C-alpha atoms as one frame of an Amber mdcrd trajectory, in Angstrom:
protein
  69.818 161.431 192.753  69.019 157.867 191.735  71.905 155.456 191.495  72.781
 154.247 188.043  71.786 150.638 187.403  74.608 148.119 187.627  75.946 147.315
 184.181  76.594 143.642 183.534  79.981 143.254 181.828  80.119 141.783 178.333
  82.074 138.585 178.890  83.070 138.570 175.219  84.902 141.838 175.809  86.255
 141.045 179.282  89.626 139.309 179.369  90.088 136.300 181.635  91.528 137.275
 184.996  94.489 135.790 186.786  93.094 133.477 189.458  95.193 131.567 191.970
  92.289 129.119 192.347  91.942 128.459 188.618  93.398 124.943 188.869  90.623
 123.945 191.290  87.813 125.540 189.268  85.678 123.690 186.740  87.712 122.580
 183.737  85.818 121.346 180.694  88.321 119.958 178.181  91.973 119.036 177.597
  94.338 118.756 174.648  97.987 118.022 173.894 100.277 120.596 172.283 103.300
 118.321 171.761 104.636 117.696 175.299 102.425 120.409 176.808  98.921 119.758
 178.194  96.345 122.526 177.776  93.125 122.713 179.825  90.182 125.077 179.285
  87.223 125.850 181.519  84.948 128.392 183.133  85.524 132.164 183.028  87.906
 131.861 180.104  90.462 129.939 182.154  93.270 128.349 180.133  95.835 126.316
 182.094  99.139 124.935 180.826 101.307 122.095 182.111 104.807 121.292 180.882
 105.395 118.389 183.282 102.664 115.917 182.269  99.973 117.454 184.475 101.901
 117.694 187.745 101.856 121.505 187.895  99.924 124.224 186.086 100.056 127.897
 185.187  97.555 130.203 183.528  97.926 131.382 179.950  99.238 134.938 179.698
  96.327 136.401 177.719  92.806 135.164 176.984  90.542 137.876 175.495  87.198
 136.568 176.857  85.683 135.469 180.171  83.094 133.047 178.802  83.274 129.326
 179.566  85.515 127.475 177.119  84.120 124.045 176.292  86.679 122.365 174.021
  90.234 122.762 172.756  92.369 121.122 170.064  95.901 121.619 168.765  96.782
 120.782 165.173 100.503 121.285 165.859 102.689 122.107 168.876 102.069 125.828
 168.377  98.703 126.222 166.660  95.542 125.505 168.644  91.883 126.482 168.803
  89.372 126.685 171.658  85.599 127.170 171.489  82.997 128.105 174.053  79.931
 129.990 175.111  78.641 132.958 173.128  79.817 131.186 169.967  83.425 132.127
 170.588  86.403 130.664 168.723  89.886 131.469 170.009  93.235 130.787 168.343
  96.727 130.388 169.780  99.898 130.443 167.704 102.306 129.877 170.606 101.255
 126.606 172.204  98.512 128.135 174.341 100.476 130.907 176.042  98.333 133.604
 174.410  95.023 133.637 172.543  93.092 135.905 170.221  89.452 135.830 169.176
  88.675 134.648 165.651  84.868 134.502 165.857  81.938 135.129 168.190  78.250
 134.275 168.203  77.181 137.447 166.415  79.475 136.693 163.498  78.517 133.006
 163.543  74.794 133.886 163.308  75.461 136.151 160.336  77.415 133.361 158.607
  74.561 130.897 159.175  72.015 133.403 157.812  74.101 134.087 154.697  74.377
 130.357 154.001  70.634 129.807 154.500  69.776 132.717 152.176  72.113 131.287
 149.530  70.347 127.924 149.781  66.963 129.635 149.461  68.083 131.533 146.367
  69.300 128.243 144.862  65.855 126.701 145.316  66.579 124.414 148.265  63.100
 123.401 149.534  64.305 123.128 153.124  65.981 126.515 153.204  62.937 128.608
 154.200  62.926 127.121 157.697  66.698 127.480 157.867  66.386 131.193 157.041
  63.781 131.697 159.781  65.942 129.867 162.319  69.012 131.871 161.316  67.129
 135.170 161.537  66.042 134.222 165.052  69.659 133.404 165.908  70.751 136.849
 164.737  68.003 138.539 166.779  68.813 136.576 169.949  72.458 137.606 169.926
  75.549 135.590 170.844  73.946 133.133 173.267  74.544 129.862 171.387  77.574
 127.929 172.666  80.028 126.059 170.528  80.756 122.687 172.145  83.318 120.890
 170.021  86.328 121.740 167.836  88.794 119.688 165.807  91.442 120.610 163.234
  92.650 118.083 160.677  95.725 120.272 160.106  96.630 123.902 160.702  94.268
 125.059 157.946  91.182 122.797 157.892  89.052 122.757 161.026  85.513 122.254
 162.265  83.463 123.637 165.154  80.015 122.402 166.265  77.547 123.441 168.920
  74.038 124.059 170.169  70.999 124.164 167.863  72.879 122.539 164.998  75.668
 125.098 164.738  78.367 123.670 162.475  81.222 125.681 160.976  84.236 124.922
 158.800  87.404 126.817 157.931  89.946 126.074 155.219  92.355 128.878 156.095
  93.215 128.370 159.750  90.207 130.284 161.021  90.691 133.504 159.043  87.244
 132.829 157.543  84.495 130.436 158.606  81.540 128.992 156.669  78.369 127.223
 157.778  78.021 123.453 157.287  74.374 123.376 158.354  73.042 122.888 154.837
  75.190 119.787 154.331  74.153 118.002 157.550  70.710 116.283 157.644  69.837
 117.853 161.010  66.468 119.442 160.222  65.476 119.669 163.908  68.582 121.625
 164.801  69.694 119.129 167.440  72.681 120.062 169.578  76.029 118.816 168.250
  78.557 117.968 170.955  81.683 116.619 169.290  83.456 116.551 165.935  86.342
 114.250 165.029  88.367 114.016 161.800  90.326 111.077 160.444  91.608 111.632
 156.923  88.578 112.539 154.818  86.199 111.010 157.362  84.388 113.438 159.671
  82.188 112.247 162.562  79.779 114.454 164.511  77.980 113.271 167.673  74.824
 114.873 169.030  71.288 114.512 170.287  68.622 111.888 169.594  70.958 108.988
 168.928  72.067 109.995 165.455  75.658 110.386 164.365  76.560 112.339 161.249
  79.374 111.195 158.988  81.142 112.609 155.959  83.464 110.435 153.894  84.363
 113.115 151.350  86.052 115.726 153.509  82.859 117.509 154.508  81.217 118.017
 151.101  78.282 115.811 152.122  77.071 114.245 155.373  74.773 111.302 156.083
  73.103 110.202 159.297  74.226 106.941 160.900  71.196 105.600 162.812  71.857
 103.834 166.117  69.573 101.844 168.456  69.805 104.544 171.149  67.516 107.582
 170.947  69.276 109.720 173.554  72.256 112.070 173.477  75.740 111.049 172.422
  78.523 113.227 173.789  81.236 111.663 171.681  82.663 108.825 169.602  85.936
 106.934 170.014  87.267 105.745 166.651  89.163 102.507 167.321  89.984 101.521
 163.744  88.576 102.030 160.246  85.314 100.185 160.964  85.166 100.025 164.771
  83.705 102.890 166.815  82.304 103.394 170.290  79.592 106.029 170.799  78.885
 107.120 174.385  76.471 109.413 176.184  73.620 109.772 178.658  72.715 107.239
 181.366  75.794 105.087 180.832  74.989 104.354 177.220  77.910 102.987 175.206
  77.333 101.405 171.804  79.942  99.645 169.661  80.009  99.014 165.916  82.534
  96.841 164.094  81.204  97.501 160.584  81.265 101.260 160.213  77.850 101.844
 161.743  75.720  99.262 159.943  75.089  97.364 163.173  75.520  98.250 166.846
  75.847  96.317 170.102  75.370  97.886 173.521  78.442  97.643 175.728  77.576
  96.767 179.337  78.332  99.581 181.783  77.533  98.741 185.390  75.971 102.097
 186.323  73.537 104.371 184.491  75.740 107.435 184.856  76.332 109.812 181.977
  79.613 109.195 180.156  81.123 112.570 179.333  84.426 111.710 177.638  86.235
 108.884 175.891  89.659 108.317 174.377  91.763 105.700 172.584  95.138 105.439
 174.326  98.500 104.787 172.689  98.563 101.189 174.002  95.282 100.402 172.208
  93.082 100.488 175.295  89.951 102.654 175.476  89.043 104.786 178.480  85.757
 106.451 179.403  85.050 109.052 182.095  81.672 109.594 183.710  79.885 112.242
 185.749  80.409 110.389 189.025  84.187 110.774 188.701  84.927 107.229 187.549
  87.384 106.221 184.842  86.580 102.977 183.020  89.109 101.089 180.881  88.781
  98.471 178.157  91.583  96.276 176.865  89.434  94.232 174.461  88.535  96.795
 171.832  85.709  98.415 173.849  83.728  95.189 174.224  83.827  95.468 178.033
  84.989  97.980 180.630  86.322  97.860 184.181  86.301 100.846 186.540  89.704
 101.920 187.847  90.076 102.009 191.644  91.088 105.683 191.352  88.068 107.971
 191.820  88.190 111.757 191.526  85.001 112.302 193.523  83.614 114.813 191.054
  82.021 114.827 187.639  84.572 114.377 184.862  84.369 116.350 181.634  87.427
 115.416 179.585  90.755 113.628 179.458  94.013 113.463 177.559  96.984 111.100
 177.517 100.361 112.688 178.162 103.524 111.771 176.268 104.536 109.795 179.375
 101.391 107.668 179.160  99.695 109.257 182.159  96.045 110.308 182.015  95.077
 113.885 182.874  91.411 114.441 183.741  89.300 117.597 183.798  86.189 118.012
 185.918  84.039 120.015 188.273  86.820 120.243 190.864  89.602 121.056 188.474
  92.338 118.750 187.238  93.527 115.296 188.293  96.125 112.810 187.089  96.290
 109.023 186.875  99.800 107.633 186.423 100.485 105.185 183.609 101.601 102.457
 186.033  98.177 102.529 187.694  96.402 102.245 184.341  98.564  99.252 183.422
  98.210  97.614 186.869  94.422  97.548 186.481  94.723  95.566 183.254  96.813
  92.765 184.829
């Protein structure tokens, strides 16, 4: 009697397992939930620290085993994480437990419904959008979401591969496609979304940033001199931003994106994460494991002597002013005193 073929488990239906090595496994993003630090990574791992990143424990329940790529908390209790297979997870208890709000199958159906509505309304660009959405439905839940941000506990945004862009106005109970509002006809990957008041910034491929100044009703492209991928944007003040990405590219604007100047970075290594700290300094993390810090408004950067030895993927500042880093070898921590010492 022939043996039955091995059935590959559906990672969307397989809960994350308890793993004593989770802290040393690849972590992809970090967020603050009040005093708590929350990290997300491969195999649905969610790690929590209540002592500024010194020690970690796994979340009690995570309903999927797909890689989680980003996380954001709108309040101490309410947070969202996104990841592969188009998954969106929600926590109402500071990250201790999670439930699934959306997956790639549902996301594809939402995108198709929006494209069909545009076609019925006579949008000349909707025919291609319908074809792309139909293909997305046929291919199943294989499109990752890569970035998430909530302006408050009701209004949030998620972006991802092939131009996926979703919005919710009810805390994730329902989601709607933003694709028709973003001038991204080529379906370029979108890596990060950030919200500041009614301003929304999205960073992605081919050197174009997308910006809405009306709360997401309309978006416009902000051209930049760089034609490669941006992984994120650090908003320094109303008009000053730093966009960063592949091959050590970092570009600064002081006039809201009308003009850009390249910031010198001493090595052509991809910059994966950036953050504005509470003291006004800006930090970047690259794929070699370096952390770079600027104390002059992102005009110049100096590498910290601390080196994690592995590719960094994200970072967050703790309430104590320390920096917690995520990367290929798990989680690391740079104390505030060491950050300050480098600036003197």
